[in-house]
Short mmCIF file of C-alpha atoms and ligand atoms in Angstrom, two decimals:
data_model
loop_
_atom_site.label_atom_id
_atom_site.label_comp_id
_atom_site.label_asym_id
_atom_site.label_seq_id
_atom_site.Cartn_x
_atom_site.Cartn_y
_atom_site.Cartn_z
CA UNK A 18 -0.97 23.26 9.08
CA UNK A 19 1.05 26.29 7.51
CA UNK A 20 4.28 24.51 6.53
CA UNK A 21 5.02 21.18 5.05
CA UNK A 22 7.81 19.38 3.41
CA UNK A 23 7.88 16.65 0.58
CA UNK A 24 10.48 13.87 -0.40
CA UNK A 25 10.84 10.75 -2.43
CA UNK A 26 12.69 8.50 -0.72
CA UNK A 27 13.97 4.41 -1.89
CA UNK A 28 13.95 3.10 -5.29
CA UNK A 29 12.72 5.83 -7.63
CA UNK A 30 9.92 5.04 -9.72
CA UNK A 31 8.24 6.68 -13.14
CA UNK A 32 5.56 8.90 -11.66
CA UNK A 33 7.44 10.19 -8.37
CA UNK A 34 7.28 14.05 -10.58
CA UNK A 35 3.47 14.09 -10.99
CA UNK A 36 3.60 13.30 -6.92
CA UNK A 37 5.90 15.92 -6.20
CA UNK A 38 4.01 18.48 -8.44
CA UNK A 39 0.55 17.57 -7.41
CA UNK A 40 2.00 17.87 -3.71
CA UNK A 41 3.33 21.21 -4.49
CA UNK A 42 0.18 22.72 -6.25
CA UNK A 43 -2.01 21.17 -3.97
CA UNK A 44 -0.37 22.98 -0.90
CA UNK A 45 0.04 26.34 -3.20
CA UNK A 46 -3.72 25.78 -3.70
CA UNK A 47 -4.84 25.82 0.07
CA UNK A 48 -2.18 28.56 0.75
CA UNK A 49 0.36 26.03 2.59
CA UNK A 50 3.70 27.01 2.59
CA UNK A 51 5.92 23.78 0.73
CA UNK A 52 9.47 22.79 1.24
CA UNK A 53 11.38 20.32 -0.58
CA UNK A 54 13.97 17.93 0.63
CA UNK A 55 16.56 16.27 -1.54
CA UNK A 56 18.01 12.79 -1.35
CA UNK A 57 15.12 11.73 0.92
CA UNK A 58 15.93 10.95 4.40
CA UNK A 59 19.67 12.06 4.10
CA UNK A 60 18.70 15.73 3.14
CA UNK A 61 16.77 15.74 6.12
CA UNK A 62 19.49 14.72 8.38
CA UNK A 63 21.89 17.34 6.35
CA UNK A 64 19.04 19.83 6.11
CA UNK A 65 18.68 20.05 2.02
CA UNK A 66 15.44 21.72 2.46
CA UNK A 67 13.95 24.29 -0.17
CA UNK A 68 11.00 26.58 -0.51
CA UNK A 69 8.99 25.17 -3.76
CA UNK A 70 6.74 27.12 -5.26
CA UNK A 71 3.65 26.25 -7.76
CA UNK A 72 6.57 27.24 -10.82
CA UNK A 73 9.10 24.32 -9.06
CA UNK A 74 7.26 21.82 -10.85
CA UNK A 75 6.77 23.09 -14.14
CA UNK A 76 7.01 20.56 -16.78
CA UNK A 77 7.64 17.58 -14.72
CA UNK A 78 4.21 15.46 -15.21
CA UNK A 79 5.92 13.81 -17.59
CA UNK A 80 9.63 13.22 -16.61
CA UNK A 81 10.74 9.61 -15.18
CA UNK A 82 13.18 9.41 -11.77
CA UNK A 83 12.17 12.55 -9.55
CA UNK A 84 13.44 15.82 -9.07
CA UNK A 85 14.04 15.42 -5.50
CA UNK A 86 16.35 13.04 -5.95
CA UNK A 87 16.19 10.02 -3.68
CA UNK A 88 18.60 7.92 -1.60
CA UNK A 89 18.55 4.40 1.03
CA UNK A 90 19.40 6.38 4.05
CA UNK A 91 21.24 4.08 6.45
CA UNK A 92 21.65 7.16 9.17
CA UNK A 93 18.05 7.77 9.37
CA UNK A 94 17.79 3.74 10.71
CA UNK A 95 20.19 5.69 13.92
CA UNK A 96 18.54 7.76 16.56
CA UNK A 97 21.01 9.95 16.52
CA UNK A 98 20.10 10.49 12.63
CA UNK A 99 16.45 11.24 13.27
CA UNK A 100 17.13 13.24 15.87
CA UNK A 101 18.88 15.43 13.77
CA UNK A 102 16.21 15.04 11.11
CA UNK A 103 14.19 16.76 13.83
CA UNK A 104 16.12 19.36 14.28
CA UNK A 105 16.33 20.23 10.72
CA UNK A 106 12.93 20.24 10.59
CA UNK A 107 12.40 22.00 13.65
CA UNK A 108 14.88 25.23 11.90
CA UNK A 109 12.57 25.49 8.79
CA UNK A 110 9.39 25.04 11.43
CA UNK A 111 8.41 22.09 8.89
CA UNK A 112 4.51 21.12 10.83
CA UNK A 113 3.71 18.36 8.29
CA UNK A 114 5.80 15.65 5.89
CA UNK A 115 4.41 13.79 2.42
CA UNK A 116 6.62 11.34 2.00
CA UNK A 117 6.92 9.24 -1.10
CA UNK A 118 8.36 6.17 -1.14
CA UNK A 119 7.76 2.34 -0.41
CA UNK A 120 9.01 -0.20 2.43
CA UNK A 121 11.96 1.25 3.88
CA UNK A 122 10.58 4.86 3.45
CA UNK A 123 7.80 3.88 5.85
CA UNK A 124 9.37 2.30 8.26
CA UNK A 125 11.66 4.72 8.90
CA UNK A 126 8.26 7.22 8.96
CA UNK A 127 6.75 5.26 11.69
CA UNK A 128 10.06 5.33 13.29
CA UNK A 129 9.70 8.93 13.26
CA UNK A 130 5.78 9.60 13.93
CA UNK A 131 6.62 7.26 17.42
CA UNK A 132 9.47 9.57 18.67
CA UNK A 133 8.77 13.06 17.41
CA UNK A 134 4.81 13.25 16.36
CA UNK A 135 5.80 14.96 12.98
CA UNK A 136 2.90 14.36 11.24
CA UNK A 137 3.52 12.29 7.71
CA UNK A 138 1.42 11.07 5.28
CA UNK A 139 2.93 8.53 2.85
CA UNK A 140 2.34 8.16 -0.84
CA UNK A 141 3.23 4.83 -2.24
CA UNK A 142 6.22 5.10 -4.94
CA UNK A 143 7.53 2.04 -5.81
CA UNK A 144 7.64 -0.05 -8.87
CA UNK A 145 7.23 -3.29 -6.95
CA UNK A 146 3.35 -2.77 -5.90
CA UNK A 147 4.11 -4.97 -2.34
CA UNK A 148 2.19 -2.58 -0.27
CA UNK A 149 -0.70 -2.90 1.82
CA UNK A 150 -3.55 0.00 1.45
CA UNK A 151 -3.90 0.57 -2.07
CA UNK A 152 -4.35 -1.39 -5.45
CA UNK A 153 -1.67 0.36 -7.01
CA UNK A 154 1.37 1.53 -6.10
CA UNK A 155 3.20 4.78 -7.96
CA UNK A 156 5.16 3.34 -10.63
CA UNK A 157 4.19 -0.12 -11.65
CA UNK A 158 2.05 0.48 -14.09
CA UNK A 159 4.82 1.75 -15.88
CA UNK A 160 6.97 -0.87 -15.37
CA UNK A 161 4.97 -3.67 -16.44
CA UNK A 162 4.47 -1.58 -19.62
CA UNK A 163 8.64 -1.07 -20.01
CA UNK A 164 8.63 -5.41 -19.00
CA UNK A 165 6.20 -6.11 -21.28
CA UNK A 166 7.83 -3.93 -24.48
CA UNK A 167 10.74 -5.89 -23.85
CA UNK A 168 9.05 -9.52 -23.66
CA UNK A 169 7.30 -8.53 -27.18
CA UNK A 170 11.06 -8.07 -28.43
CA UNK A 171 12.38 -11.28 -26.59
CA UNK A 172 9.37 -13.04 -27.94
CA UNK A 173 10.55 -12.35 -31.96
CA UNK A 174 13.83 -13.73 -31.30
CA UNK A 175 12.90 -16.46 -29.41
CA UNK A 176 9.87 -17.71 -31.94
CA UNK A 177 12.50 -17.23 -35.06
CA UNK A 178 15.54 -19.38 -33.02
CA UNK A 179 13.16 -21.65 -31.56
CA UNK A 180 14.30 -20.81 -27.93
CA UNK A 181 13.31 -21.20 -24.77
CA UNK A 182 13.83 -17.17 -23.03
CA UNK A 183 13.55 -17.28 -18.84
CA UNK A 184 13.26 -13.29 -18.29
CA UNK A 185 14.05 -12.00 -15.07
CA UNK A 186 11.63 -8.85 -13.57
CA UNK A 187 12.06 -6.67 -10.74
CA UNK A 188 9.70 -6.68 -7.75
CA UNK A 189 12.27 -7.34 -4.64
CA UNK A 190 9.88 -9.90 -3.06
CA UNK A 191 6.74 -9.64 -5.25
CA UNK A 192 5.66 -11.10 -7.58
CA UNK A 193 3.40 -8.43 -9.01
CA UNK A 194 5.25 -7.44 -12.02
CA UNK A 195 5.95 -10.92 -13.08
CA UNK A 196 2.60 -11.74 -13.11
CA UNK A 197 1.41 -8.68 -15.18
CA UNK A 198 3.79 -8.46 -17.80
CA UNK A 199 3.45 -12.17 -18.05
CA UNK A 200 -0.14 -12.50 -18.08
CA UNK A 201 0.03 -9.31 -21.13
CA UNK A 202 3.34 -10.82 -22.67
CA UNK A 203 1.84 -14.72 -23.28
CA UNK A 204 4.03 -15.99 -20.88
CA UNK A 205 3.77 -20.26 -21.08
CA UNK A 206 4.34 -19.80 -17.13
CA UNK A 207 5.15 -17.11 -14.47
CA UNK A 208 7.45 -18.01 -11.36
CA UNK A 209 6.62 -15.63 -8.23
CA UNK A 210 7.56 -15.77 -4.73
CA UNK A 211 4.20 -16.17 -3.52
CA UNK A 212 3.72 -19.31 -4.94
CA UNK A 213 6.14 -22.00 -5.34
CA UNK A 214 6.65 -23.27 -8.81
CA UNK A 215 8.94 -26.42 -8.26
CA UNK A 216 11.42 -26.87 -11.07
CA UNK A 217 9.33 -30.19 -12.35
CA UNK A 218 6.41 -28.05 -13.16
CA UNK A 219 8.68 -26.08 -15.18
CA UNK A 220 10.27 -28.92 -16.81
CA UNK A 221 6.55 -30.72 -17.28
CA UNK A 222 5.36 -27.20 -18.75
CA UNK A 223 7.92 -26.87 -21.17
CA UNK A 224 7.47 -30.77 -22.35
CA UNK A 225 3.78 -30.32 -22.83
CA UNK A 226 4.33 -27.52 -24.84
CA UNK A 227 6.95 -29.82 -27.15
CA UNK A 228 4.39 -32.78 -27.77
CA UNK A 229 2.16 -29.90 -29.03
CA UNK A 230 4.70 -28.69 -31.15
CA UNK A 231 5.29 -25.76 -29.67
CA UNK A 232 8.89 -24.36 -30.43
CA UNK A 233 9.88 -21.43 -28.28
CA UNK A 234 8.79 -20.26 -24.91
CA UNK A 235 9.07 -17.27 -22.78
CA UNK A 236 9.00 -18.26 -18.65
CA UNK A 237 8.80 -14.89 -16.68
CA UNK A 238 10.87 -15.33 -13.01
CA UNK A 239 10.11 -12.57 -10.61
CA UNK A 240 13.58 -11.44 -8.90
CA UNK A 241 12.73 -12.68 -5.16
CA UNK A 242 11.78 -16.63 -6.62
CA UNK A 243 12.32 -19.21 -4.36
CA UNK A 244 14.06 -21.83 -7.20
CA UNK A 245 16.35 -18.92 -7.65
CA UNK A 246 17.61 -15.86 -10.37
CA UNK A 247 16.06 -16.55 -13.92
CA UNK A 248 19.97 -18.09 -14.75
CA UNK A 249 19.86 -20.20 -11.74
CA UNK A 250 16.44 -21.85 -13.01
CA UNK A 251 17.66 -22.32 -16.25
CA UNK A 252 20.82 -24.27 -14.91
CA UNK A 253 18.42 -26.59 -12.93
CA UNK A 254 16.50 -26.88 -16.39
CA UNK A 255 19.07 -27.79 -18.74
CA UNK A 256 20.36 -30.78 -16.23
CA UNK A 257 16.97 -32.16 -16.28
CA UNK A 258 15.99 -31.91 -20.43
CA UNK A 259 17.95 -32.59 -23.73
CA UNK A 260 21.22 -30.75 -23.56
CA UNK A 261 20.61 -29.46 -27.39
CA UNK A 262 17.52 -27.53 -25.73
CA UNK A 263 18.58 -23.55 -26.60
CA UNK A 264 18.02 -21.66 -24.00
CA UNK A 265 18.66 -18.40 -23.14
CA UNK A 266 18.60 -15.71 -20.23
CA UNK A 267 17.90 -12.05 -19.85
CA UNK A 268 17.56 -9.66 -16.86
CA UNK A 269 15.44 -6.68 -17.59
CA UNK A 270 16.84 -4.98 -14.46
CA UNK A 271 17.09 -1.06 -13.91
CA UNK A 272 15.23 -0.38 -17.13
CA UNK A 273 11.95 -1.17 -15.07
CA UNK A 274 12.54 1.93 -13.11
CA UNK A 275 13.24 4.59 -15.50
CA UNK A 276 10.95 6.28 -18.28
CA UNK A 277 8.45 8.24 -19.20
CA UNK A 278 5.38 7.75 -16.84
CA UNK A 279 2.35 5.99 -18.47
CA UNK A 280 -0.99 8.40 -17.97
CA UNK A 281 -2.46 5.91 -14.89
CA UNK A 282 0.91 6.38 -13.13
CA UNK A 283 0.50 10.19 -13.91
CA UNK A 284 -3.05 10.32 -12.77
CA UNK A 285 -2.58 7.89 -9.96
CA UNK A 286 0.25 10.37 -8.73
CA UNK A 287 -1.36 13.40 -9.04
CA UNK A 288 -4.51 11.74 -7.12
CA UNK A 289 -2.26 10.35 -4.10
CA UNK A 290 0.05 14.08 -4.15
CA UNK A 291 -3.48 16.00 -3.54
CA UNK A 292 -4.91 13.48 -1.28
CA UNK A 293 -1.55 13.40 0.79
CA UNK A 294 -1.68 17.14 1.08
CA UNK A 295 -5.31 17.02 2.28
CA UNK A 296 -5.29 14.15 4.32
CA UNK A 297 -2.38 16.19 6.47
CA UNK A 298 -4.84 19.32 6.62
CA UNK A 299 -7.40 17.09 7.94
CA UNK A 300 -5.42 15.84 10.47
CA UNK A 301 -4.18 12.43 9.27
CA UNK A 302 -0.70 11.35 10.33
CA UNK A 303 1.32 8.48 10.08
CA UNK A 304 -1.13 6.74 7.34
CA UNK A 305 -0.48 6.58 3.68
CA UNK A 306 -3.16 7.12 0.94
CA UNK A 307 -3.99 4.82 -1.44
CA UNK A 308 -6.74 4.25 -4.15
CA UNK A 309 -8.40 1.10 -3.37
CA UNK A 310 -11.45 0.64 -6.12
CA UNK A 311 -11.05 3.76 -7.28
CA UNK A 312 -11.95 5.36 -3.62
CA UNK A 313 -9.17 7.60 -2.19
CA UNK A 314 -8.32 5.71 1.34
CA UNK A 315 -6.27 6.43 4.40
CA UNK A 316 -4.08 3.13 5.96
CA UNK A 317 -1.89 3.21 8.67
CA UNK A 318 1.84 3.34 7.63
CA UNK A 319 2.63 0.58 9.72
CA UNK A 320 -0.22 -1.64 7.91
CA UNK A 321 0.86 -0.95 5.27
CA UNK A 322 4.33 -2.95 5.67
CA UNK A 323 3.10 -5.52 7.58
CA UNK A 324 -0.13 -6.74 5.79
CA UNK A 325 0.41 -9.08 2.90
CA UNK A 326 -0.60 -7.89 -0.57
CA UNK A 327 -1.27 -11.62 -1.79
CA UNK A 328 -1.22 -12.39 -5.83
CA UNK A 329 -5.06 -13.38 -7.18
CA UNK A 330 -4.74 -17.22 -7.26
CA UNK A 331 -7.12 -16.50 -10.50
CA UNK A 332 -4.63 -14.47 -12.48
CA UNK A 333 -1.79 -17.69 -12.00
CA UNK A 334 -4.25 -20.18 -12.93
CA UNK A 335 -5.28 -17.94 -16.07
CA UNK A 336 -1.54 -17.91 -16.85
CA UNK A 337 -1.61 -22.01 -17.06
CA UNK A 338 -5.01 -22.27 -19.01
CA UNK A 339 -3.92 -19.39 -21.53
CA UNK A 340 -0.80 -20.95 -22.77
CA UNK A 341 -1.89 -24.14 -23.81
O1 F6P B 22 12.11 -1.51 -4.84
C1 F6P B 22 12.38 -1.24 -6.18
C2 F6P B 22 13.50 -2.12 -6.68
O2 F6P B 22 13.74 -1.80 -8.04
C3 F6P B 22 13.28 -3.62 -6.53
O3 F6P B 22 12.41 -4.15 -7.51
C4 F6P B 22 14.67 -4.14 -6.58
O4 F6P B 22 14.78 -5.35 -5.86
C5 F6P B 22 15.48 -3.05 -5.90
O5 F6P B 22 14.68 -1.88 -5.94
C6 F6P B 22 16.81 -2.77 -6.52
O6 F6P B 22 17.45 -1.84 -5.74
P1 F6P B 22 18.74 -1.02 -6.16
O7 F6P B 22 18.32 0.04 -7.12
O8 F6P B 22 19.24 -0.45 -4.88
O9 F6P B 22 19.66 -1.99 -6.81
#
């Protein structure tokens, strides 16, 4: 492998820079020559490519979003889209791809791998942790962090008003994020997707928390929640308790992806870049690498979408006996 090409592709996520870098330097280091490609699949189709060099990523380890810029490329889902992809790569005689990215990024990899054999290893970027393969994904760590800040600042309102605060996380259809930050934040409960929370659980958790005096709340709702959008639950609430119950509603939303990357996303990165670059000299394709207890692993890409990443049943059951 002489010639490979690297792009961060789907929802951007703090720690995408230490991937590209470590990508870049890793390739420098084993004399490969590395290409970048801007706006993820669409540059490919368009043929943004660029010769990177070890300099390229200078002072990036620490800067949130990614260089490379990164798009939802609804051409690349076309044949005709990755065909041209193809022959892109095919002009700049591209052997070998490291993509970086989550859900949609592989499945448009495996896509790929099936109809033109361009080798591609995937690391995972993505704030929401939902993928199969590794215990982390590129990202979240930082994100819980930037939820929980904000839950500490929710919390000091809500203790001095006497509220009740339903905060709404990212995660798409996980649940991961909700559960962290609300596990670290105190939450008095955590709704995911994973496990259904029925609104009279809600309503019994909040009125157990009353007869023991308890005067403000925080309820975490993970975006993809069956009962519905943090605002929706609280609606459902309010018709079922006291109407002079304050309650109040906020969506943490885009500031989950931005930021400055905490050190595990850095080192995480930097250990998924390098292991991308090697796995592709050592003739993996169409896998992604992951760090499952602490190992460096190889899964297929298309495991990686498929298999569930299940929530520990332990870590919601803490959440119940915790904020009694
Ligand atoms: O996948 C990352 C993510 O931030 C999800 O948590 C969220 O559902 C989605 O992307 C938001 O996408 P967009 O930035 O396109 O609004």
């Amino acid at each position: 492998m002489k010639r490979i090409a690297v792009f961060t592709s789907g929802g951007d996520a703090p720690g995408m820079n230490a991937c590209i870098r470590a990508v870049v330097r890793g390739a420098c280091y084993h004399g490969i020559d590395v290409f970048g490609i801007r706006r993820g699949y669409n540059g490919m189709i368009n043929g943004d490519i660029f010769q990177m060099s070890s300099h390229s990523v200078s002072n990036i380890v620490q800067r949130g979003g990614t260089i490379l810029k990164s798009a939802r490329s609804k051409e690349f889902m076309t044949v005709e889209g990755r065909q041209q992809a193809y022959e892109q790569l095919q002009k700049f005689g591209i052997e070998g791809l490291v993509a970086i990215g989550g859900n949609g990024t592989f499945t448009g990899a495996t896509l790929f791998y099936d109809e033109f054999g361009i080798p591609t290893v995937g690391a995972p970027g993505t704030i929401d942790n939902d993928l199969y393969g590794t215990d982390y994904t590129i990202g979240f760590d930082t994100a819980v962090n930037t939820a929980l800040e904000a839950i500490d600042k929710i919390r000091d309102t809500a203790d001095s008003h006497d509220r009740i605060f339903f905060i709404e996380v990212m995660g798409r259809d996980s649940g991961y994020i909700a559960i962290q930050s609300g596990i670290a934040g105190g939450a008095e409960l955590v709704m995911v997707p994973e496990v259904l929370t029925p609104i009279s659980e809600v309503v019994e958790t909040l009125r157990a928390g009353w007869s023991r005096q308890k005067s403000s709340s925080i309820i975490i709702v993970a975006e993809g929640e069956e009962e519905g959008s943090a605002s929706e639950i609280s609606e459902k609430i309010r018709k079922r308790v006291q109407s002079d119950i304050d309650m109040r509603v906020t969506t943490l939303g885009h500031i989950q992806r931005g930021g400055v990357p905490t050190a595990y996303d850095r080192i995480l990165a930097s250990r998924l870049g390098l292991g991308a670059v090697e796995g592709l000299m050592n003739g993996q394709a169409n896998v992604m690498a992951g760090i499952i207890n602490n190992e460096l692993v190889y899964t297929p890409l298309k495991d990686t979408i498929r298999l569930p990443k299940p929530i520990s049943e332990d870590l919601l059951r803490m959440v119940k006996i915790l904020s009694v």
